[in-house]
Amino acid sequence: PDLLLGPSGEVVTVPSTASLSEGGLLPDPQTIANWEADPSWTVSFNAPNGQGSAPDDAVWALYNLDFPFEPPPGWIADDVSAGNFASFGLRWDNAPYLPNYKAADPVNSGGAEFSYLISPLQYSTAAGAPERAAAQHIQQAFTSPQTTYPANPAKDVPGDSADKPLHRLYYDTARREANRNAAGDVCEADDPNYGTAGLDCDEFPFATTYEGAAQHTYDPTAPADNFSAKMIDSAENQAGGSQLGVYYGYNRVIDGSDDGFYVEITS
């Protein structure tokens, strides 16, 4: 009962030159009984703008939290004096395409997130779900990729797990358009007049990702025709697109390979 436990925190930043301001205090070592009575505390970190990597002024940090312990008098800790509790990934950015960007107030512009875990983008195939047709298309691309177009017996569409994430494509507008055009060519080959029937050409992976339909054109090492394009109801396609846009904003997904996400289909 006299064993004392107390947290110890260390922060490592990328870029290494970034400076963080810290608020709050780590509590002093306490007994287990005291921790059970009052187990919480608050520590905050702020990364002032202007010291991150381009183009989004992004600063990453790893907060390593340990719990060194002090054995009471008469007791010896044999080669054990601390236990690693957790490591928290943090990121700050000032991306102009994400919420809270304030060009007129750069000091208070931007936002922060925990970057070690990102919740999946969820689409539903349930009856009445506004994005149902888009969800069904993605589900088909995940579970039966060989049945989707363009034909590719080796197709293995990414984006269904954290092991095969998608990455947001924002700044290269020409590549986004190339993604849409490549998918549109597949839909048009099926029905040149699909737009007049209340249908949209839905593509997966999304045109706003680096894994989109034109990926092989920009990255010859990536497999060709590793996407799916399908005509679906226009309203349901647009509902899926709206959900994707909201998801990007809520999770502060930035352009590039440093921020991956995946899609989960529910019913």
mmCIF file of C-alpha atoms in Angstrom:
data_model
loop_
_atom_site.group_PDB
_atom_site.id
_atom_site.type_symbol
_atom_site.label_atom_id
_atom_site.label_comp_id
_atom_site.label_asym_id
_atom_site.label_seq_id
_atom_site.Cartn_x
_atom_site.Cartn_y
_atom_site.Cartn_z
ATOM 1 C CA PRO A 1 0.000 0.000 0.000
ATOM 2 C CA ASP A 2 2.987 2.388 0.371
ATOM 3 C CA LEU A 3 4.168 1.930 -3.219
ATOM 4 C CA LEU A 4 4.192 5.301 -5.019
ATOM 5 C CA LEU A 5 3.283 5.717 -8.698
ATOM 6 C CA GLY A 6 3.622 8.951 -10.635
ATOM 7 C CA PRO A 7 3.385 9.765 -14.375
ATOM 8 C CA SER A 8 6.312 11.095 -16.379
ATOM 9 C CA GLY A 9 5.828 12.549 -19.862
ATOM 10 C CA GLU A 10 8.203 13.168 -22.755
ATOM 11 C CA VAL A 11 7.386 14.820 -26.090
ATOM 12 C CA VAL A 12 9.216 14.295 -29.384
ATOM 13 C CA THR A 13 8.243 16.556 -32.300
ATOM 14 C CA VAL A 14 8.532 16.435 -36.092
ATOM 15 C CA PRO A 15 9.999 18.744 -37.277
ATOM 16 C CA SER A 16 12.433 18.455 -34.369
ATOM 17 C CA THR A 17 12.747 22.250 -34.289
ATOM 18 C CA ALA A 18 9.053 22.701 -33.447
ATOM 19 C CA SER A 19 8.349 24.158 -30.036
ATOM 20 C CA LEU A 20 5.265 23.256 -28.009
ATOM 21 C CA SER A 21 3.740 25.121 -25.112
ATOM 22 C CA GLU A 22 2.460 22.902 -22.317
ATOM 23 C CA GLY A 23 -0.365 23.542 -19.902
ATOM 24 C CA GLY A 24 -1.448 21.714 -16.788
ATOM 25 C CA LEU A 25 0.720 19.687 -14.432
ATOM 26 C CA LEU A 26 1.466 16.015 -14.078
ATOM 27 C CA PRO A 27 0.471 14.872 -10.584
ATOM 28 C CA ASP A 28 3.040 13.929 -7.948
ATOM 29 C CA PRO A 29 3.640 10.252 -7.132
ATOM 30 C CA GLN A 30 0.767 8.807 -5.141
ATOM 31 C CA THR A 31 -0.297 5.529 -3.592
ATOM 32 C CA ILE A 32 -2.636 3.214 -5.466
ATOM 33 C CA ALA A 33 -5.403 4.073 -3.005
ATOM 34 C CA ASN A 34 -5.040 7.774 -3.830
ATOM 35 C CA TRP A 35 -5.067 7.027 -7.556
ATOM 36 C CA GLU A 36 -8.269 5.030 -7.192
ATOM 37 C CA ALA A 37 -9.897 7.948 -5.384
ATOM 38 C CA ASP A 38 -8.811 10.549 -7.975
ATOM 39 C CA PRO A 39 -7.429 8.969 -11.174
ATOM 40 C CA SER A 40 -7.569 11.905 -13.613
ATOM 41 C CA TRP A 41 -5.526 14.877 -14.612
ATOM 42 C CA THR A 42 -5.232 17.168 -17.624
ATOM 43 C CA VAL A 43 -2.209 18.194 -19.648
ATOM 44 C CA SER A 44 -2.474 20.273 -22.814
ATOM 45 C CA PHE A 45 -0.073 21.028 -25.644
ATOM 46 C CA ASN A 46 -0.207 23.799 -28.221
ATOM 47 C CA ALA A 47 1.909 24.155 -31.352
ATOM 48 C CA PRO A 48 2.032 27.800 -32.472
ATOM 49 C CA ASN A 49 1.567 28.244 -36.225
ATOM 50 C CA GLY A 50 4.418 28.910 -38.616
ATOM 51 C CA GLN A 51 6.803 26.118 -37.588
ATOM 52 C CA GLY A 52 5.378 23.067 -39.351
ATOM 53 C CA SER A 53 6.027 21.385 -42.674
ATOM 54 C CA ALA A 54 4.577 22.700 -45.934
ATOM 55 C CA PRO A 55 2.021 23.032 -47.354
ATOM 56 C CA ASP A 56 -0.298 22.621 -44.356
ATOM 57 C CA ASP A 57 2.003 23.866 -41.576
ATOM 58 C CA ALA A 58 1.804 20.425 -39.986
ATOM 59 C CA VAL A 59 3.566 19.527 -36.737
ATOM 60 C CA TRP A 60 3.579 15.961 -35.419
ATOM 61 C CA ALA A 61 4.456 14.848 -31.912
ATOM 62 C CA LEU A 62 4.713 11.648 -29.930
ATOM 63 C CA TYR A 63 3.850 11.963 -26.251
ATOM 64 C CA ASN A 64 5.354 9.086 -24.304
ATOM 65 C CA LEU A 65 3.764 8.600 -20.906
ATOM 66 C CA ASP A 66 5.552 6.453 -18.334
ATOM 67 C CA PHE A 67 4.714 5.531 -14.760
ATOM 68 C CA PRO A 68 7.916 5.343 -12.710
ATOM 69 C CA PHE A 69 7.330 3.883 -9.259
ATOM 70 C CA GLU A 70 9.112 4.200 -5.959
ATOM 71 C CA PRO A 71 9.257 1.127 -3.708
ATOM 72 C CA PRO A 72 8.564 1.880 -0.040
ATOM 73 C CA PRO A 73 11.340 1.613 2.549
ATOM 74 C CA GLY A 74 12.510 -1.961 3.010
ATOM 75 C CA TRP A 75 11.507 -3.032 -0.484
ATOM 76 C CA ILE A 76 13.717 -3.388 -3.578
ATOM 77 C CA ALA A 77 12.633 -3.140 -7.221
ATOM 78 C CA ASP A 78 14.918 -5.646 -8.932
ATOM 79 C CA ASP A 79 15.800 -4.197 -12.379
ATOM 80 C CA VAL A 80 12.294 -2.750 -12.725
ATOM 81 C CA SER A 81 11.632 0.890 -11.956
ATOM 82 C CA ALA A 82 9.134 2.070 -14.576
ATOM 83 C CA GLY A 83 6.438 0.862 -16.894
ATOM 84 C CA ASN A 84 5.544 2.399 -20.272
ATOM 85 C CA PHE A 85 1.877 3.312 -20.045
ATOM 86 C CA ALA A 86 1.092 4.635 -23.500
ATOM 87 C CA SER A 87 2.279 6.694 -26.445
ATOM 88 C CA PHE A 88 -0.050 9.270 -27.957
ATOM 89 C CA GLY A 89 0.315 10.550 -31.523
ATOM 90 C CA LEU A 90 -0.553 14.227 -31.891
ATOM 91 C CA ARG A 91 -0.762 16.540 -34.884
ATOM 92 C CA TRP A 92 -1.424 20.218 -35.450
ATOM 93 C CA ASP A 93 -2.113 21.785 -38.839
ATOM 94 C CA ASN A 94 -3.262 24.993 -40.442
ATOM 95 C CA ALA A 95 -4.630 23.527 -43.687
ATOM 96 C CA PRO A 96 -6.660 26.128 -45.597
ATOM 97 C CA TYR A 97 -9.235 23.498 -46.645
ATOM 98 C CA LEU A 98 -10.051 22.272 -43.123
ATOM 99 C CA PRO A 99 -12.318 23.743 -40.416
ATOM 100 C CA ASN A 100 -11.138 26.688 -38.316
ATOM 101 C CA TYR A 101 -8.809 28.092 -40.963
ATOM 102 C CA LYS A 102 -8.673 31.847 -40.385
ATOM 103 C CA ALA A 103 -6.612 33.759 -42.911
ATOM 104 C CA ALA A 104 -7.241 37.014 -41.047
ATOM 105 C CA ASP A 105 -6.264 35.540 -37.663
ATOM 106 C CA PRO A 106 -3.274 33.226 -38.265
ATOM 107 C CA VAL A 107 -2.454 32.923 -34.553
ATOM 108 C CA ASN A 108 -5.776 31.217 -33.777
ATOM 109 C CA SER A 109 -6.104 29.413 -37.091
ATOM 110 C CA GLY A 110 -6.018 25.659 -37.606
ATOM 111 C CA GLY A 111 -6.616 22.712 -35.334
ATOM 112 C CA ALA A 112 -5.239 19.609 -33.654
ATOM 113 C CA GLU A 113 -6.021 15.916 -33.542
ATOM 114 C CA PHE A 114 -4.850 12.591 -32.189
ATOM 115 C CA SER A 115 -3.084 11.089 -35.194
ATOM 116 C CA TYR A 116 -2.375 7.628 -33.833
ATOM 117 C CA LEU A 117 -5.883 6.382 -34.603
ATOM 118 C CA ILE A 118 -8.516 7.528 -37.049
ATOM 119 C CA SER A 119 -12.088 6.277 -37.053
ATOM 120 C CA PRO A 120 -13.128 4.671 -40.350
ATOM 121 C CA LEU A 121 -15.473 6.358 -42.770
ATOM 122 C CA GLN A 122 -18.718 4.447 -42.388
ATOM 123 C CA TYR A 123 -21.197 3.898 -45.221
ATOM 124 C CA SER A 124 -24.436 1.969 -44.741
ATOM 125 C CA THR A 125 -26.187 -0.481 -47.022
ATOM 126 C CA ALA A 126 -29.343 -0.371 -44.882
ATOM 127 C CA ALA A 127 -32.639 0.359 -46.604
ATOM 128 C CA GLY A 128 -33.290 4.083 -46.446
ATOM 129 C CA ALA A 129 -29.640 5.065 -45.965
ATOM 130 C CA PRO A 130 -29.095 8.093 -48.224
ATOM 131 C CA GLU A 131 -25.740 6.726 -49.429
ATOM 132 C CA ARG A 132 -26.955 3.123 -49.842
ATOM 133 C CA ALA A 133 -26.030 2.645 -53.508
ATOM 134 C CA ALA A 134 -22.537 4.059 -52.917
ATOM 135 C CA ALA A 135 -22.102 1.722 -49.931
ATOM 136 C CA GLN A 136 -23.234 -1.283 -51.974
ATOM 137 C CA HIS A 137 -20.782 -0.376 -54.718
ATOM 138 C CA ILE A 138 -17.869 -0.136 -52.272
ATOM 139 C CA GLN A 139 -18.887 -3.390 -50.632
ATOM 140 C CA GLN A 140 -18.833 -5.108 -54.027
ATOM 141 C CA ALA A 141 -15.390 -3.646 -54.749
ATOM 142 C CA PHE A 142 -14.114 -5.025 -51.429
ATOM 143 C CA THR A 143 -15.694 -8.468 -51.508
ATOM 144 C CA SER A 144 -15.943 -9.278 -55.239
ATOM 145 C CA PRO A 145 -13.487 -6.984 -57.027
ATOM 146 C CA GLN A 146 -13.294 -9.285 -60.083
ATOM 147 C CA THR A 147 -16.990 -8.620 -60.782
ATOM 148 C CA THR A 148 -16.447 -4.864 -61.074
ATOM 149 C CA TYR A 149 -15.318 -2.743 -64.017
ATOM 150 C CA PRO A 150 -12.799 -2.244 -65.468
ATOM 151 C CA ALA A 151 -12.117 -5.956 -65.808
ATOM 152 C CA ASN A 152 -9.031 -7.047 -63.911
ATOM 153 C CA PRO A 153 -8.757 -10.598 -62.524
ATOM 154 C CA ALA A 154 -5.973 -9.484 -60.157
ATOM 155 C CA LYS A 155 -7.889 -6.497 -58.806
ATOM 156 C CA ASP A 156 -7.364 -5.841 -55.092
ATOM 157 C CA VAL A 157 -9.034 -2.545 -54.244
ATOM 158 C CA PRO A 158 -7.476 -0.766 -51.239
ATOM 159 C CA GLY A 159 -9.270 1.119 -48.500
ATOM 160 C CA ASP A 160 -10.953 -1.676 -46.539
ATOM 161 C CA SER A 161 -8.535 -1.699 -43.599
ATOM 162 C CA ALA A 162 -5.806 0.273 -41.869
ATOM 163 C CA ASP A 163 -3.306 -2.043 -43.579
ATOM 164 C CA LYS A 164 -4.418 -0.789 -47.011
ATOM 165 C CA PRO A 165 -5.380 2.837 -46.371
ATOM 166 C CA LEU A 166 -6.465 5.595 -48.709
ATOM 167 C CA HIS A 167 -4.756 8.992 -48.748
ATOM 168 C CA ARG A 168 -6.431 12.296 -49.412
ATOM 169 C CA LEU A 169 -5.631 14.130 -52.638
ATOM 170 C CA TYR A 170 -6.382 17.835 -52.407
ATOM 171 C CA TYR A 171 -3.774 20.108 -53.967
ATOM 172 C CA ASP A 172 -3.311 18.349 -57.313
ATOM 173 C CA THR A 173 -6.594 19.308 -58.979
ATOM 174 C CA ALA A 174 -5.419 17.928 -62.341
ATOM 175 C CA ARG A 175 -4.910 14.487 -60.816
ATOM 176 C CA ARG A 176 -8.336 14.583 -59.171
ATOM 177 C CA GLU A 177 -9.853 15.400 -62.549
ATOM 178 C CA ALA A 178 -7.833 12.602 -64.145
ATOM 179 C CA ASN A 179 -9.270 10.193 -61.567
ATOM 180 C CA ARG A 180 -12.794 11.253 -62.464
ATOM 181 C CA ASN A 181 -12.123 11.052 -66.191
ATOM 182 C CA ALA A 182 -10.636 7.557 -65.948
ATOM 183 C CA ALA A 183 -13.687 6.339 -64.028
ATOM 184 C CA GLY A 184 -16.024 8.218 -66.372
ATOM 185 C CA ASP A 185 -14.509 6.470 -69.378
ATOM 186 C CA VAL A 186 -15.468 3.110 -67.853
ATOM 187 C CA CYS A 187 -19.046 4.217 -67.198
ATOM 188 C CA GLU A 188 -19.401 5.806 -70.629
ATOM 189 C CA ALA A 189 -18.240 2.606 -72.301
ATOM 190 C CA ASP A 190 -21.130 0.857 -70.582
ATOM 191 C CA ASP A 191 -23.748 3.513 -71.388
ATOM 192 C CA PRO A 192 -22.838 6.819 -73.096
ATOM 193 C CA ASN A 193 -26.143 8.330 -71.961
ATOM 194 C CA TYR A 194 -26.035 7.331 -68.288
ATOM 195 C CA GLY A 195 -26.243 10.960 -67.141
ATOM 196 C CA THR A 196 -29.693 11.435 -68.666
ATOM 197 C CA ALA A 197 -31.141 8.528 -66.690
ATOM 198 C CA GLY A 198 -30.656 10.051 -63.246
ATOM 199 C CA LEU A 199 -27.407 8.146 -62.753
ATOM 200 C CA ASP A 200 -23.911 9.241 -61.757
ATOM 201 C CA CYS A 201 -20.624 7.493 -62.369
ATOM 202 C CA ASP A 202 -19.482 6.407 -58.916
ATOM 203 C CA GLU A 203 -15.802 5.554 -58.507
ATOM 204 C CA PHE A 204 -13.895 3.796 -55.767
ATOM 205 C CA PRO A 205 -11.303 4.489 -54.499
ATOM 206 C CA PHE A 206 -12.564 8.048 -54.354
ATOM 207 C CA ALA A 207 -11.386 10.582 -56.929
ATOM 208 C CA THR A 208 -10.141 12.707 -54.036
ATOM 209 C CA THR A 209 -7.554 10.065 -53.059
ATOM 210 C CA TYR A 210 -4.129 9.184 -54.445
ATOM 211 C CA GLU A 211 -5.437 5.651 -54.975
ATOM 212 C CA GLY A 212 -8.081 6.895 -57.421
ATOM 213 C CA ALA A 213 -8.668 5.597 -60.951
ATOM 214 C CA ALA A 214 -5.676 7.374 -62.517
ATOM 215 C CA GLN A 215 -3.158 6.162 -59.930
ATOM 216 C CA HIS A 216 -1.233 4.006 -62.411
ATOM 217 C CA THR A 217 -0.828 6.969 -64.758
ATOM 218 C CA TYR A 218 0.869 9.001 -62.043
ATOM 219 C CA ASP A 219 2.619 6.090 -60.347
ATOM 220 C CA PRO A 220 3.598 3.356 -62.840
ATOM 221 C CA THR A 221 4.618 1.071 -59.939
ATOM 222 C CA ALA A 222 0.967 0.931 -58.829
ATOM 223 C CA PRO A 223 -1.239 -1.750 -60.445
ATOM 224 C CA ALA A 224 -3.322 -0.680 -63.422
ATOM 225 C CA ASP A 225 -7.138 -0.828 -63.414
ATOM 226 C CA ASN A 226 -7.196 -1.337 -59.661
ATOM 227 C CA PHE A 227 -10.446 0.570 -59.148
ATOM 228 C CA SER A 228 -14.159 0.206 -59.695
ATOM 229 C CA ALA A 229 -16.525 2.475 -61.607
ATOM 230 C CA LYS A 230 -20.270 1.930 -61.612
ATOM 231 C CA MET A 231 -23.400 3.849 -62.509
ATOM 232 C CA ILE A 232 -25.572 4.441 -59.448
ATOM 233 C CA ASP A 233 -28.472 6.672 -58.455
ATOM 234 C CA SER A 234 -27.364 10.293 -58.612
ATOM 235 C CA ALA A 235 -28.825 11.334 -55.251
ATOM 236 C CA GLU A 236 -27.220 8.401 -53.425
ATOM 237 C CA ASN A 237 -23.898 9.074 -55.103
ATOM 238 C CA GLN A 238 -23.992 12.710 -53.998
ATOM 239 C CA ALA A 239 -24.995 11.703 -50.473
ATOM 240 C CA GLY A 240 -21.907 9.514 -50.300
ATOM 241 C CA GLY A 241 -19.764 12.377 -51.542
ATOM 242 C CA SER A 242 -21.204 14.705 -48.909
ATOM 243 C CA GLN A 243 -20.426 12.187 -46.160
ATOM 244 C CA LEU A 244 -16.864 11.924 -47.408
ATOM 245 C CA GLY A 245 -16.448 15.705 -47.278
ATOM 246 C CA VAL A 246 -17.792 15.882 -43.724
ATOM 247 C CA TYR A 247 -15.524 13.014 -42.696
ATOM 248 C CA TYR A 248 -12.458 14.787 -44.083
ATOM 249 C CA GLY A 249 -13.285 17.880 -42.043
ATOM 250 C CA TYR A 250 -14.188 16.200 -38.740
ATOM 251 C CA ASN A 251 -11.047 14.053 -38.801
ATOM 252 C CA ARG A 252 -8.786 16.790 -40.202
ATOM 253 C CA VAL A 253 -7.529 14.542 -43.001
ATOM 254 C CA ILE A 254 -4.731 16.358 -44.810
ATOM 255 C CA ASP A 255 -3.296 15.881 -48.281
ATOM 256 C CA GLY A 256 -0.519 13.333 -48.708
ATOM 257 C CA SER A 257 0.885 10.056 -47.494
ATOM 258 C CA ASP A 258 1.079 11.016 -43.811
ATOM 259 C CA ASP A 259 -2.675 10.704 -43.213
ATOM 260 C CA GLY A 260 -4.334 7.406 -44.083
ATOM 261 C CA PHE A 261 -7.958 6.344 -43.623
ATOM 262 C CA TYR A 262 -10.196 3.437 -44.547
ATOM 263 C CA VAL A 263 -13.871 2.684 -45.193
ATOM 264 C CA GLU A 264 -16.168 0.434 -43.186
ATOM 265 C CA ILE A 265 -19.448 -0.819 -44.642
ATOM 266 C CA THR A 266 -22.299 -1.368 -42.171
ATOM 267 C CA SER A 267 -25.776 -2.769 -42.723
#
